[in-house]
Structures are given as C-alpha cells and as structure tokens.
C-alpha cells in the first residue's frame, strides 16, 4: 500500500469527477487495533475546478445499514455535496465492512467500542494532517452513537473535535423484554449463531451490520446495562464534554424518539449546546422521520441550511438571526 500520510499507510484508491465536484477516496490502514486487517475508506469531496480551495473540514458519519451514499449520491446530491459547494472540506468515512471499507478478519465481532476507540481517532488524525485544521463532526443514528462513545470515552476531544452534531441519536429508549435476564440470555444465544444482520432482508438499508453490534446494544439495554464498555462509562463521560454540541431529533422519528435524543443532549456537559426537534411546534413545515431529517427535499430546504449555519457559528441560536456563512469557509 502506497502512502500519502506520515501517520500510517494510506492509499488513494479512486479520484473521480462528479459534475462540479471532485471525489477522492482514500484507504487508511491505521494498524492501531487488535485486528490488524482493518482498513477504512474515507471519501473527500471538493470543487473539481478549484482543487486548492479547501475550507473548514467536516466529517460525516453514516448510521447503521448505510454507507457514504447517505451523504453524497453519484449524481452529486446530498448534504455532503451541499456543504462542499458552500466551501467546506467534506470527509465521509465508511465504517468497517461498509461501502468501500473491506470486511476485516474479525468482522462479526465489530462493535461501537472498536469504532470509537480505534477508528474515529485515526480518521481524526488523518483529516487534521491533510487539512491542517480541527474538523467538525456530524453523526446520524449509529454514527452519532459512535461519536458520543468516542467523546464520552475520551478517545476524541477538543484537539480533534471543533464541534459535534448528533442527528437522530439516542441510547435511552427502553426495551423492557431485555430487562428480563432469561429473555436477554436467549436472545444473545440465538444471535451468536449469525455473523451479521442483513440490511436488505430487514429492509433497513443497503449494508449489513456485524452481529457484534447487536450483542453490544443488548448489553447496553439489559437489566444492569450502561452506555459504555468494560473499561469506561461513556454516559458518565459525556458530562465532561465541553466542545459545542448540536442535537437534532424529528417529530416523526419512531426509531429514535425526541425525548430520548433530548436525554442524550442533556447529559452532555458543554456550555454551548443547542437542541432542535424538527416538527411543527418549532416552525418546521414537515413531520420529519429518522432518515428524512437529512435525506429528503424537505431536509434540503429546511435542515441543510441549519447545518451550514451551525458550522459557521456554534454560539448563535439556530432558530434566531442568521450569521454570515462566508466567514467560516
């Protein structure tokens, strides 16, 4: 593997033009986790006719059963493309075994703990090396959970995170059957027979998810479970997070309800944080759902501009006066 980094082996595996945008895909091999076969694909978007013009870096983390196309379609649509055209330096990682990231040898045992402890710090280091700036982070669903775990576990901090935005992210919804030990034990016994959960069969998305993630979440929601691993309590650690934080829920999101997203938001200790629930009560014209909050025509009109305003200024209320976007890029 050739290297375009002084940190660890990195290969540029693809360089394409998508209309007015450039799409460069890097394959990172950090070698920082117990499974040395892990490789992470990271897509960098830019303006094709202005390759040297790069603004503030933004890292977009996809959710479960998903990949980079959640943020950026082959036709150049999506929040990633929108932010790039505004002048931001957009980076889109794909988690182990998703999209262009090949499945690692121990794929079935992959967990949020691995993503948070090993993969996100490597991604952060590479983006900082290439851009020369501290990146902002945006996570949707499981991507947001992973970001929260990295912050709460102190795997990422202010040197690597300028701000953090969570969309449809929560770990507080109660699954009562899992509070009954025999039910949890039976569920774990059955799940361990599988290597992955199929996104297409479950009609959840284009990608599969390793069974390790399901087993890990069952432990979180069990009788004495907590959001963390055997070494650290990520939930408690969120109280010490001081980077600016944005949390967004959707009134029509039945998977990650607003009350649970707000509970995560309230646990974060930052003095500079904002919570928005996308619904008619806060003046939005559509009842957004879990995916539609970021991928829909309504999101393009109402949510994407909010994201850009947040990236430009994390201290001004988003539903108040609009800041000058040009000052941040």
GROMACS .gro file of C-alpha atoms in nm:
model
  329
    1UNK     CA    1   0.000   0.000   0.000
    2UNK     CA    2   0.142   0.336  -0.105
    3UNK     CA    3   0.135   0.615   0.147
    4UNK     CA    4   0.019   0.975   0.126
    5UNK     CA    5   0.042   1.021   0.501
    6UNK     CA    6   0.313   1.032   0.766
    7UNK     CA    7   0.080   0.870   1.020
    8UNK     CA    8   0.017   0.523   0.875
    9UNK     CA    9  -0.019   0.357   0.531
   10UNK     CA   10  -0.276   0.537   0.315
   11UNK     CA   11  -0.363   0.473  -0.050
   12UNK     CA   12  -0.556   0.694  -0.287
   13UNK     CA   13  -0.779   0.428  -0.448
   14UNK     CA   14  -1.006   0.649  -0.655
   15UNK     CA   15  -1.014   1.004  -0.793
   16UNK     CA   16  -1.328   1.092  -0.985
   17UNK     CA   17  -1.510   1.398  -1.111
   18UNK     CA   18  -1.882   1.412  -1.028
   19UNK     CA   19  -2.016   1.710  -1.220
   20UNK     CA   20  -1.878   2.019  -1.047
   21UNK     CA   21  -1.737   1.812  -0.758
   22UNK     CA   22  -1.426   1.600  -0.709
   23UNK     CA   23  -1.445   1.269  -0.523
   24UNK     CA   24  -1.117   1.132  -0.383
   25UNK     CA   25  -1.129   0.804  -0.192
   26UNK     CA   26  -0.850   0.709   0.049
   27UNK     CA   27  -0.797   0.373   0.213
   28UNK     CA   28  -0.649   0.404   0.563
   29UNK     CA   29  -0.472   0.117   0.736
   30UNK     CA   30  -0.407   0.257   1.087
   31UNK     CA   31  -0.287  -0.066   1.249
   32UNK     CA   32  -0.396   0.067   1.588
   33UNK     CA   33  -0.648  -0.202   1.687
   34UNK     CA   34  -0.613  -0.570   1.784
   35UNK     CA   35  -0.740  -0.665   1.435
   36UNK     CA   36  -0.459  -0.552   1.204
   37UNK     CA   37  -0.666  -0.626   0.893
   38UNK     CA   38  -0.887  -0.320   0.950
   39UNK     CA   39  -0.893  -0.076   0.659
   40UNK     CA   40  -1.114   0.234   0.648
   41UNK     CA   41  -1.228   0.405   0.329
   42UNK     CA   42  -1.262   0.783   0.357
   43UNK     CA   43  -1.406   0.997   0.077
   44UNK     CA   44  -1.301   1.360   0.043
   45UNK     CA   45  -1.523   1.594  -0.155
   46UNK     CA   46  -1.406   1.915  -0.317
   47UNK     CA   47  -1.477   2.151  -0.605
   48UNK     CA   48  -1.339   1.996  -0.922
   49UNK     CA   49  -1.234   2.326  -1.080
   50UNK     CA   50  -1.088   2.465  -0.756
   51UNK     CA   51  -0.879   2.178  -0.615
   52UNK     CA   52  -0.669   2.404  -0.393
   53UNK     CA   53  -0.968   2.578  -0.238
   54UNK     CA   54  -1.047   2.399   0.088
   55UNK     CA   55  -1.244   2.539   0.377
   56UNK     CA   56  -1.318   2.415   0.729
   57UNK     CA   57  -1.315   2.032   0.746
   58UNK     CA   58  -1.638   1.848   0.829
   59UNK     CA   59  -1.655   1.472   0.895
   60UNK     CA   60  -1.988   1.299   0.825
   61UNK     CA   61  -2.059   0.965   0.997
   62UNK     CA   62  -2.328   0.741   0.848
   63UNK     CA   63  -2.571   0.533   1.051
   64UNK     CA   64  -2.645   0.161   1.064
   65UNK     CA   65  -2.705  -0.040   0.744
   66UNK     CA   66  -2.568   0.257   0.548
   67UNK     CA   67  -2.260   0.393   0.372
   68UNK     CA   68  -2.119   0.713   0.220
   69UNK     CA   69  -2.412   0.740  -0.023
   70UNK     CA   70  -2.632   0.857   0.263
   71UNK     CA   71  -2.442   1.185   0.241
   72UNK     CA   72  -2.347   1.203  -0.125
   73UNK     CA   73  -2.512   1.037  -0.425
   74UNK     CA   74  -2.335   0.954  -0.756
   75UNK     CA   75  -2.536   1.240  -0.910
   76UNK     CA   76  -2.382   1.487  -0.667
   77UNK     CA   77  -2.680   1.525  -0.434
   78UNK     CA   78  -2.690   1.514  -0.054
   79UNK     CA   79  -2.579   1.711   0.249
   80UNK     CA   80  -2.213   1.632   0.176
   81UNK     CA   81  -2.238   1.784  -0.171
   82UNK     CA   82  -2.433   2.082  -0.038
   83UNK     CA   83  -2.167   2.164   0.222
   84UNK     CA   84  -1.888   2.118  -0.032
   85UNK     CA   85  -2.049   2.372  -0.264
   86UNK     CA   86  -2.061   2.615   0.027
   87UNK     CA   87  -1.685   2.582   0.061
   88UNK     CA   88  -1.649   2.326   0.340
   89UNK     CA   89  -1.389   2.050   0.320
   90UNK     CA   90  -1.610   1.740   0.346
   91UNK     CA   91  -1.484   1.397   0.459
   92UNK     CA   92  -1.705   1.085   0.463
   93UNK     CA   93  -1.567   0.771   0.633
   94UNK     CA   94  -1.727   0.430   0.589
   95UNK     CA   95  -1.716   0.203   0.891
   96UNK     CA   96  -1.554  -0.141   0.885
   97UNK     CA   97  -1.722  -0.361   0.624
   98UNK     CA   98  -1.940  -0.083   0.483
   99UNK     CA   99  -1.924   0.056   0.132
  100UNK     CA  100  -1.563   0.070   0.014
  101UNK     CA  101  -1.425  -0.040   0.353
  102UNK     CA  102  -1.348  -0.410   0.324
  103UNK     CA  103  -1.462  -0.652   0.593
  104UNK     CA  104  -1.191  -0.710   0.848
  105UNK     CA  105  -1.095  -1.059   0.963
  106UNK     CA  106  -1.286  -1.027   1.290
  107UNK     CA  107  -1.582  -0.856   1.124
  108UNK     CA  108  -1.856  -1.037   1.314
  109UNK     CA  109  -1.719  -0.905   1.647
  110UNK     CA  110  -1.703  -0.539   1.542
  111UNK     CA  111  -1.857  -0.307   1.800
  112UNK     CA  112  -1.916   0.063   1.859
  113UNK     CA  113  -1.637   0.031   2.116
  114UNK     CA  114  -1.395  -0.053   1.832
  115UNK     CA  115  -1.515   0.228   1.607
  116UNK     CA  116  -1.492   0.483   1.888
  117UNK     CA  117  -1.162   0.372   2.040
  118UNK     CA  118  -0.962   0.296   1.726
  119UNK     CA  119  -1.125   0.410   1.402
  120UNK     CA  120  -1.250   0.761   1.479
  121UNK     CA  121  -0.919   0.877   1.631
  122UNK     CA  122  -0.735   0.751   1.321
  123UNK     CA  123  -0.981   0.931   1.093
  124UNK     CA  124  -0.944   1.248   1.301
  125UNK     CA  125  -0.566   1.236   1.282
  126UNK     CA  126  -0.566   1.186   0.904
  127UNK     CA  127  -0.813   1.468   0.839
  128UNK     CA  128  -0.616   1.705   1.062
  129UNK     CA  129  -0.293   1.609   0.885
  130UNK     CA  130  -0.439   1.667   0.538
  131UNK     CA  131  -0.643   1.978   0.612
  132UNK     CA  132  -0.428   2.144   0.879
  133UNK     CA  133  -0.744   2.226   1.077
  134UNK     CA  134  -0.956   2.074   1.353
  135UNK     CA  135  -1.268   1.914   1.199
  136UNK     CA  136  -1.632   1.946   1.288
  137UNK     CA  137  -1.819   1.615   1.324
  138UNK     CA  138  -2.176   1.523   1.225
  139UNK     CA  139  -2.322   1.181   1.304
  140UNK     CA  140  -2.657   1.030   1.212
  141UNK     CA  141  -2.811   0.749   1.420
  142UNK     CA  142  -2.538   0.489   1.485
  143UNK     CA  143  -2.282   0.738   1.354
  144UNK     CA  144  -2.394   0.977   1.626
  145UNK     CA  145  -2.381   0.700   1.887
  146UNK     CA  146  -2.025   0.620   1.783
  147UNK     CA  147  -1.932   0.988   1.807
  148UNK     CA  148  -2.091   1.008   2.154
  149UNK     CA  149  -1.898   0.699   2.264
  150UNK     CA  150  -1.571   0.849   2.139
  151UNK     CA  151  -1.635   1.174   2.324
  152UNK     CA  152  -1.763   1.011   2.643
  153UNK     CA  153  -1.475   0.762   2.642
  154UNK     CA  154  -1.225   1.045   2.586
  155UNK     CA  155  -1.095   0.882   2.268
  156UNK     CA  156  -1.171   1.211   2.093
  157UNK     CA  157  -1.152   1.554   2.250
  158UNK     CA  158  -1.103   1.921   2.177
  159UNK     CA  159  -0.773   1.872   1.986
  160UNK     CA  160  -0.963   1.656   1.736
  161UNK     CA  161  -1.318   1.795   1.753
  162UNK     CA  162  -1.421   2.154   1.680
  163UNK     CA  163  -1.787   2.074   1.735
  164UNK     CA  164  -2.019   1.772   1.737
  165UNK     CA  165  -2.368   1.741   1.586
  166UNK     CA  166  -2.599   1.447   1.657
  167UNK     CA  167  -2.897   1.364   1.434
  168UNK     CA  168  -3.147   1.102   1.548
  169UNK     CA  169  -2.908   0.985   1.819
  170UNK     CA  170  -3.010   0.826   2.150
  171UNK     CA  171  -2.923   0.540   2.386
  172UNK     CA  172  -3.209   0.577   2.637
  173UNK     CA  173  -3.506   0.408   2.473
  174UNK     CA  174  -3.622   0.122   2.696
  175UNK     CA  175  -3.670  -0.230   2.560
  176UNK     CA  176  -3.844  -0.395   2.854
  177UNK     CA  177  -3.801  -0.759   2.746
  178UNK     CA  178  -3.423  -0.711   2.762
  179UNK     CA  179  -3.459  -0.621   3.131
  180UNK     CA  180  -3.561  -0.984   3.194
  181UNK     CA  181  -3.234  -1.183   3.217
  182UNK     CA  182  -3.366  -1.512   3.065
  183UNK     CA  183  -3.500  -1.320   2.765
  184UNK     CA  184  -3.169  -1.140   2.716
  185UNK     CA  185  -2.971  -1.463   2.752
  186UNK     CA  186  -3.194  -1.640   2.499
  187UNK     CA  187  -3.163  -1.352   2.254
  188UNK     CA  188  -2.786  -1.349   2.281
  189UNK     CA  189  -2.771  -1.726   2.235
  190UNK     CA  190  -2.974  -1.703   1.914
  191UNK     CA  191  -2.788  -1.402   1.773
  192UNK     CA  192  -2.446  -1.560   1.827
  193UNK     CA  193  -2.535  -1.815   1.560
  194UNK     CA  194  -2.519  -1.540   1.295
  195UNK     CA  195  -2.228  -1.338   1.158
  196UNK     CA  196  -2.430  -1.035   1.053
  197UNK     CA  197  -2.774  -0.879   1.021
  198UNK     CA  198  -2.886  -0.823   0.662
  199UNK     CA  199  -2.994  -0.470   0.586
  200UNK     CA  200  -3.173  -0.574   0.268
  201UNK     CA  201  -3.367  -0.858   0.433
  202UNK     CA  202  -3.465  -0.639   0.725
  203UNK     CA  203  -3.547  -0.354   0.483
  204UNK     CA  204  -3.325  -0.120   0.681
  205UNK     CA  205  -3.067  -0.023   0.420
  206UNK     CA  206  -2.811  -0.138   0.162
  207UNK     CA  207  -2.547  -0.266   0.406
  208UNK     CA  208  -2.517  -0.548   0.660
  209UNK     CA  209  -2.423  -0.496   1.023
  210UNK     CA  210  -2.192  -0.728   1.223
  211UNK     CA  211  -2.364  -0.928   1.494
  212UNK     CA  212  -2.120  -0.779   1.746
  213UNK     CA  213  -2.311  -0.450   1.730
  214UNK     CA  214  -2.640  -0.620   1.815
  215UNK     CA  215  -2.485  -0.807   2.108
  216UNK     CA  216  -2.324  -0.489   2.234
  217UNK     CA  217  -2.650  -0.293   2.224
  218UNK     CA  218  -2.831  -0.574   2.406
  219UNK     CA  219  -2.584  -0.532   2.689
  220UNK     CA  220  -2.649  -0.155   2.699
  221UNK     CA  221  -3.023  -0.209   2.729
  222UNK     CA  222  -3.005  -0.506   2.969
  223UNK     CA  223  -3.109  -0.504   3.334
  224UNK     CA  224  -2.784  -0.355   3.465
  225UNK     CA  225  -2.662  -0.220   3.134
  226UNK     CA  226  -2.491   0.111   3.069
  227UNK     CA  227  -2.369   0.303   2.767
  228UNK     CA  228  -2.005   0.203   2.779
  229UNK     CA  229  -1.770  -0.093   2.771
  230UNK     CA  230  -1.595  -0.289   3.044
  231UNK     CA  231  -1.329  -0.019   3.079
  232UNK     CA  232  -1.523   0.307   3.062
  233UNK     CA  233  -1.866   0.454   3.129
  234UNK     CA  234  -1.927   0.662   2.818
  235UNK     CA  235  -2.253   0.801   2.952
  236UNK     CA  236  -2.085   0.945   3.260
  237UNK     CA  237  -1.801   1.077   3.044
  238UNK     CA  238  -2.041   1.284   2.834
  239UNK     CA  239  -2.088   1.515   3.132
  240UNK     CA  240  -1.726   1.628   3.087
  241UNK     CA  241  -1.758   1.707   2.715
  242UNK     CA  242  -1.700   2.077   2.652
  243UNK     CA  243  -1.699   2.111   2.273
  244UNK     CA  244  -2.001   2.288   2.116
  245UNK     CA  245  -2.285   2.043   2.057
  246UNK     CA  246  -2.594   2.036   1.836
  247UNK     CA  247  -2.858   1.765   1.882
  248UNK     CA  248  -3.144   1.725   1.636
  249UNK     CA  249  -3.445   1.496   1.663
  250UNK     CA  250  -3.753   1.458   1.444
  251UNK     CA  251  -4.115   1.462   1.550
  252UNK     CA  252  -4.192   1.173   1.316
  253UNK     CA  253  -3.894   0.958   1.418
  254UNK     CA  254  -4.034   0.648   1.589
  255UNK     CA  255  -3.698   0.468   1.596
  256UNK     CA  256  -3.515   0.734   1.798
  257UNK     CA  257  -3.784   0.949   1.962
  258UNK     CA  258  -3.730   1.311   2.052
  259UNK     CA  259  -3.743   1.257   2.430
  260UNK     CA  260  -3.459   1.004   2.412
  261UNK     CA  261  -3.247   1.226   2.185
  262UNK     CA  262  -3.300   1.514   2.427
  263UNK     CA  263  -3.189   1.298   2.718
  264UNK     CA  264  -2.853   1.239   2.546
  265UNK     CA  265  -2.831   1.611   2.477
  266UNK     CA  266  -2.895   1.696   2.843
  267UNK     CA  267  -2.623   1.456   2.959
  268UNK     CA  268  -2.356   1.643   2.763
  269UNK     CA  269  -2.181   1.898   2.981
  270UNK     CA  270  -2.095   2.160   2.718
  271UNK     CA  271  -2.198   2.518   2.791
  272UNK     CA  272  -2.252   2.578   2.420
  273UNK     CA  273  -2.518   2.337   2.301
  274UNK     CA  274  -2.849   2.351   2.117
  275UNK     CA  275  -3.138   2.108   2.078
  276UNK     CA  276  -3.385   2.118   1.790
  277UNK     CA  277  -3.687   1.895   1.734
  278UNK     CA  278  -3.791   1.900   1.369
  279UNK     CA  279  -4.167   1.939   1.387
  280UNK     CA  280  -4.447   2.188   1.352
  281UNK     CA  281  -4.411   2.307   1.712
  282UNK     CA  282  -4.073   2.462   1.626
  283UNK     CA  283  -4.191   2.605   1.298
  284UNK     CA  284  -4.092   2.334   1.050
  285UNK     CA  285  -4.324   2.256   0.763
  286UNK     CA  286  -4.282   1.881   0.758
  287UNK     CA  287  -4.306   1.595   1.007
  288UNK     CA  288  -3.956   1.460   0.951
  289UNK     CA  289  -3.868   1.095   1.010
  290UNK     CA  290  -3.546   0.916   1.102
  291UNK     CA  291  -3.397   0.924   0.752
  292UNK     CA  292  -3.598   1.215   0.613
  293UNK     CA  293  -3.443   1.455   0.864
  294UNK     CA  294  -3.133   1.454   0.642
  295UNK     CA  295  -3.232   1.286   0.315
  296UNK     CA  296  -3.541   1.446   0.159
  297UNK     CA  297  -3.645   1.755  -0.033
  298UNK     CA  298  -3.783   1.897   0.291
  299UNK     CA  299  -3.443   1.845   0.459
  300UNK     CA  300  -3.271   2.017   0.169
  301UNK     CA  301  -3.493   2.320   0.217
  302UNK     CA  302  -3.515   2.335   0.596
  303UNK     CA  303  -3.240   2.129   0.760
  304UNK     CA  304  -2.932   2.161   0.543
  305UNK     CA  305  -2.921   2.543   0.583
  306UNK     CA  306  -2.938   2.493   0.961
  307UNK     CA  307  -2.637   2.262   0.943
  308UNK     CA  308  -2.442   2.519   0.744
  309UNK     CA  309  -2.534   2.791   0.993
  310UNK     CA  310  -2.422   2.570   1.282
  311UNK     CA  311  -2.086   2.506   1.117
  312UNK     CA  312  -2.044   2.879   1.061
  313UNK     CA  313  -2.128   2.977   1.419
  314UNK     CA  314  -2.189   2.742   1.713
  315UNK     CA  315  -2.280   3.019   1.956
  316UNK     CA  316  -2.575   3.188   1.785
  317UNK     CA  317  -2.915   3.020   1.829
  318UNK     CA  318  -3.001   2.841   1.505
  319UNK     CA  319  -3.363   2.946   1.509
  320UNK     CA  320  -3.264   3.309   1.558
  321UNK     CA  321  -3.067   3.554   1.348
  322UNK     CA  322  -2.868   3.410   1.057
  323UNK     CA  323  -2.486   3.454   1.064
  324UNK     CA  324  -2.260   3.513   0.763
  325UNK     CA  325  -2.170   3.166   0.623
  326UNK     CA  326  -1.878   3.303   0.421
  327UNK     CA  327  -1.686   3.385   0.737
  328UNK     CA  328  -1.635   3.018   0.825
  329UNK     CA  329  -1.523   2.870   0.494
   0.00000   0.00000   0.00000
